[in-house]
């Protein structure tokens, strides 16, 4: 009959190998998770940039459409005060001309 002897040194080495394998597997999975997280964040950033560009394009198309329809309103010193009288600057020139004659 064969006698099996318990060797504590051999058992310790086997456990150390198993521990190293488990540690390596954990580190590999952690690296894979970090890479996946980075990829997802990059994809999210790209989607946000695309959305921002799309919103800007829609806004510009809307302004362009309003301008073509004549509803676009210019703000600032050249803004029309009413539909018949023109700008204040235009009325001022007309009144200056009227004073000369």
PDB file of C-alpha atoms in Angstrom:
ATOM      1  CA  UNK A   1       0.000   0.000   0.000  1.00  0.00           C
ATOM      2  CA  UNK A   2       1.123   3.447  -0.826  1.00  0.00           C
ATOM      3  CA  UNK A   3       1.491   5.845   2.017  1.00  0.00           C
ATOM      4  CA  UNK A   4       0.632   9.457   1.316  1.00  0.00           C
ATOM      5  CA  UNK A   5       2.581  11.864   3.381  1.00  0.00           C
ATOM      6  CA  UNK A   6       1.432  15.346   4.150  1.00  0.00           C
ATOM      7  CA  UNK A   7       4.075  17.864   3.052  1.00  0.00           C
ATOM      8  CA  UNK A   8       3.339  21.332   4.456  1.00  0.00           C
ATOM      9  CA  UNK A   9       5.976  22.980   2.225  1.00  0.00           C
ATOM     10  CA  UNK A  10       4.488  21.501  -0.955  1.00  0.00           C
ATOM     11  CA  UNK A  11       0.995  22.470   0.173  1.00  0.00           C
ATOM     12  CA  UNK A  12       2.175  26.045   0.857  1.00  0.00           C
ATOM     13  CA  UNK A  13       3.711  26.284  -2.630  1.00  0.00           C
ATOM     14  CA  UNK A  14       0.508  25.036  -4.263  1.00  0.00           C
ATOM     15  CA  UNK A  15      -1.564  27.580  -2.331  1.00  0.00           C
ATOM     16  CA  UNK A  16       0.860  30.350  -3.278  1.00  0.00           C
ATOM     17  CA  UNK A  17       0.539  29.402  -6.973  1.00  0.00           C
ATOM     18  CA  UNK A  18      -3.249  29.418  -6.711  1.00  0.00           C
ATOM     19  CA  UNK A  19      -3.139  32.770  -4.938  1.00  0.00           C
ATOM     20  CA  UNK A  20      -0.916  34.209  -7.696  1.00  0.00           C
ATOM     21  CA  UNK A  21      -3.306  32.901 -10.379  1.00  0.00           C
ATOM     22  CA  UNK A  22      -6.311  34.433  -8.630  1.00  0.00           C
ATOM     23  CA  UNK A  23      -4.480  37.729  -8.100  1.00  0.00           C
ATOM     24  CA  UNK A  24      -3.457  37.865 -11.772  1.00  0.00           C
ATOM     25  CA  UNK A  25      -7.008  37.084 -12.903  1.00  0.00           C
ATOM     26  CA  UNK A  26      -8.344  39.854 -10.661  1.00  0.00           C
ATOM     27  CA  UNK A  27      -5.795  42.363 -11.968  1.00  0.00           C
ATOM     28  CA  UNK A  28      -6.647  41.417 -15.554  1.00  0.00           C
ATOM     29  CA  UNK A  29     -10.359  41.841 -14.919  1.00  0.00           C
ATOM     30  CA  UNK A  30      -9.711  45.173 -13.193  1.00  0.00           C
ATOM     31  CA  UNK A  31      -7.682  46.390 -16.208  1.00  0.00           C
ATOM     32  CA  UNK A  32     -10.421  45.235 -18.570  1.00  0.00           C
ATOM     33  CA  UNK A  33     -13.011  47.082 -16.483  1.00  0.00           C
ATOM     34  CA  UNK A  34     -10.919  50.283 -16.511  1.00  0.00           C
ATOM     35  CA  UNK A  35     -10.534  50.031 -20.297  1.00  0.00           C
ATOM     36  CA  UNK A  36     -14.267  49.480 -20.717  1.00  0.00           C
ATOM     37  CA  UNK A  37     -15.001  52.447 -18.457  1.00  0.00           C
ATOM     38  CA  UNK A  38     -12.619  54.651 -20.477  1.00  0.00           C
ATOM     39  CA  UNK A  39     -14.253  53.496 -23.721  1.00  0.00           C
ATOM     40  CA  UNK A  40     -17.726  54.261 -22.372  1.00  0.00           C
ATOM     41  CA  UNK A  41     -16.658  57.717 -21.180  1.00  0.00           C
ATOM     42  CA  UNK A  42     -15.097  58.418 -24.570  1.00  0.00           C
ATOM     43  CA  UNK A  43     -18.258  57.253 -26.328  1.00  0.00           C
ATOM     44  CA  UNK A  44     -20.374  59.417 -24.012  1.00  0.00           C
ATOM     45  CA  UNK A  45     -18.185  62.450 -24.750  1.00  0.00           C
ATOM     46  CA  UNK A  46     -18.480  61.830 -28.491  1.00  0.00           C
ATOM     47  CA  UNK A  47     -22.267  61.528 -28.215  1.00  0.00           C
ATOM     48  CA  UNK A  48     -22.466  64.808 -26.254  1.00  0.00           C
ATOM     49  CA  UNK A  49     -20.331  66.560 -28.882  1.00  0.00           C
ATOM     50  CA  UNK A  50     -22.512  65.153 -31.676  1.00  0.00           C
ATOM     51  CA  UNK A  51     -25.647  66.286 -29.842  1.00  0.00           C
ATOM     52  CA  UNK A  52     -24.207  69.751 -29.357  1.00  0.00           C
ATOM     53  CA  UNK A  53     -23.346  70.021 -33.064  1.00  0.00           C
ATOM     54  CA  UNK A  54     -26.819  68.776 -33.995  1.00  0.00           C
ATOM     55  CA  UNK A  55     -28.514  71.333 -31.726  1.00  0.00           C
ATOM     56  CA  UNK A  56     -26.383  74.134 -33.175  1.00  0.00           C
ATOM     57  CA  UNK A  57     -27.207  73.025 -36.718  1.00  0.00           C
ATOM     58  CA  UNK A  58     -30.933  72.951 -35.867  1.00  0.00           C
ATOM     59  CA  UNK A  59     -30.723  76.399 -34.319  1.00  0.00           C
ATOM     60  CA  UNK A  60     -28.927  77.795 -37.363  1.00  0.00           C
ATOM     61  CA  UNK A  61     -31.416  76.138 -39.712  1.00  0.00           C
ATOM     62  CA  UNK A  62     -34.279  77.625 -37.683  1.00  0.00           C
ATOM     63  CA  UNK A  63     -32.762  81.115 -37.815  1.00  0.00           C
ATOM     64  CA  UNK A  64     -32.137  80.731 -41.517  1.00  0.00           C
ATOM     65  CA  UNK A  65     -35.734  79.608 -42.041  1.00  0.00           C
ATOM     66  CA  UNK A  66     -37.085  82.572 -40.051  1.00  0.00           C
ATOM     67  CA  UNK A  67     -34.904  84.937 -42.070  1.00  0.00           C
ATOM     68  CA  UNK A  68     -36.285  83.529 -45.315  1.00  0.00           C
ATOM     69  CA  UNK A  69     -39.813  83.908 -43.994  1.00  0.00           C
ATOM     70  CA  UNK A  70     -39.184  87.536 -43.054  1.00  0.00           C
ATOM     71  CA  UNK A  71     -39.786  86.993 -39.365  1.00  0.00           C
ATOM     72  CA  UNK A  72     -36.151  87.326 -38.428  1.00  0.00           C
ATOM     73  CA  UNK A  73     -35.642  90.384 -36.324  1.00  0.00           C
ATOM     74  CA  UNK A  74     -32.369  92.283 -36.232  1.00  0.00           C
ATOM     75  CA  UNK A  75     -31.549  93.746 -32.879  1.00  0.00           C
ATOM     76  CA  UNK A  76     -29.316  96.677 -32.196  1.00  0.00           C
ATOM     77  CA  UNK A  77     -29.054 100.229 -33.567  1.00  0.00           C
ATOM     78  CA  UNK A  78     -30.484  99.241 -36.960  1.00  0.00           C
ATOM     79  CA  UNK A  79     -33.609  97.653 -35.571  1.00  0.00           C
ATOM     80  CA  UNK A  80     -36.790  98.882 -37.213  1.00  0.00           C
ATOM     81  CA  UNK A  81     -39.059 100.770 -34.857  1.00  0.00           C
ATOM     82  CA  UNK A  82     -42.135 100.143 -36.983  1.00  0.00           C
ATOM     83  CA  UNK A  83     -42.854  98.479 -40.301  1.00  0.00           C
ATOM     84  CA  UNK A  84     -43.413 101.653 -42.337  1.00  0.00           C
ATOM     85  CA  UNK A  85     -40.953 104.144 -40.964  1.00  0.00           C
ATOM     86  CA  UNK A  86     -37.638 102.337 -41.343  1.00  0.00           C
ATOM     87  CA  UNK A  87     -34.853 102.647 -38.856  1.00  0.00           C
ATOM     88  CA  UNK A  88     -34.281 105.654 -36.640  1.00  0.00           C
ATOM     89  CA  UNK A  89     -31.113 106.370 -38.566  1.00  0.00           C
ATOM     90  CA  UNK A  90     -33.087 106.368 -41.838  1.00  0.00           C
ATOM     91  CA  UNK A  91     -35.706 108.730 -40.374  1.00  0.00           C
ATOM     92  CA  UNK A  92     -32.955 111.035 -39.091  1.00  0.00           C
ATOM     93  CA  UNK A  93     -31.441 111.321 -42.575  1.00  0.00           C
ATOM     94  CA  UNK A  94     -34.866 112.098 -44.028  1.00  0.00           C
ATOM     95  CA  UNK A  95     -35.513 114.809 -41.427  1.00  0.00           C
ATOM     96  CA  UNK A  96     -32.073 116.374 -42.048  1.00  0.00           C
ATOM     97  CA  UNK A  97     -32.812 116.527 -45.760  1.00  0.00           C
ATOM     98  CA  UNK A  98     -36.174 118.100 -45.050  1.00  0.00           C
ATOM     99  CA  UNK A  99     -34.566 120.883 -42.993  1.00  0.00           C
ATOM    100  CA  UNK A 100     -32.202 121.883 -45.817  1.00  0.00           C
ATOM    101  CA  UNK A 101     -34.996 122.625 -48.261  1.00  0.00           C
TER     102      UNK A 101
END
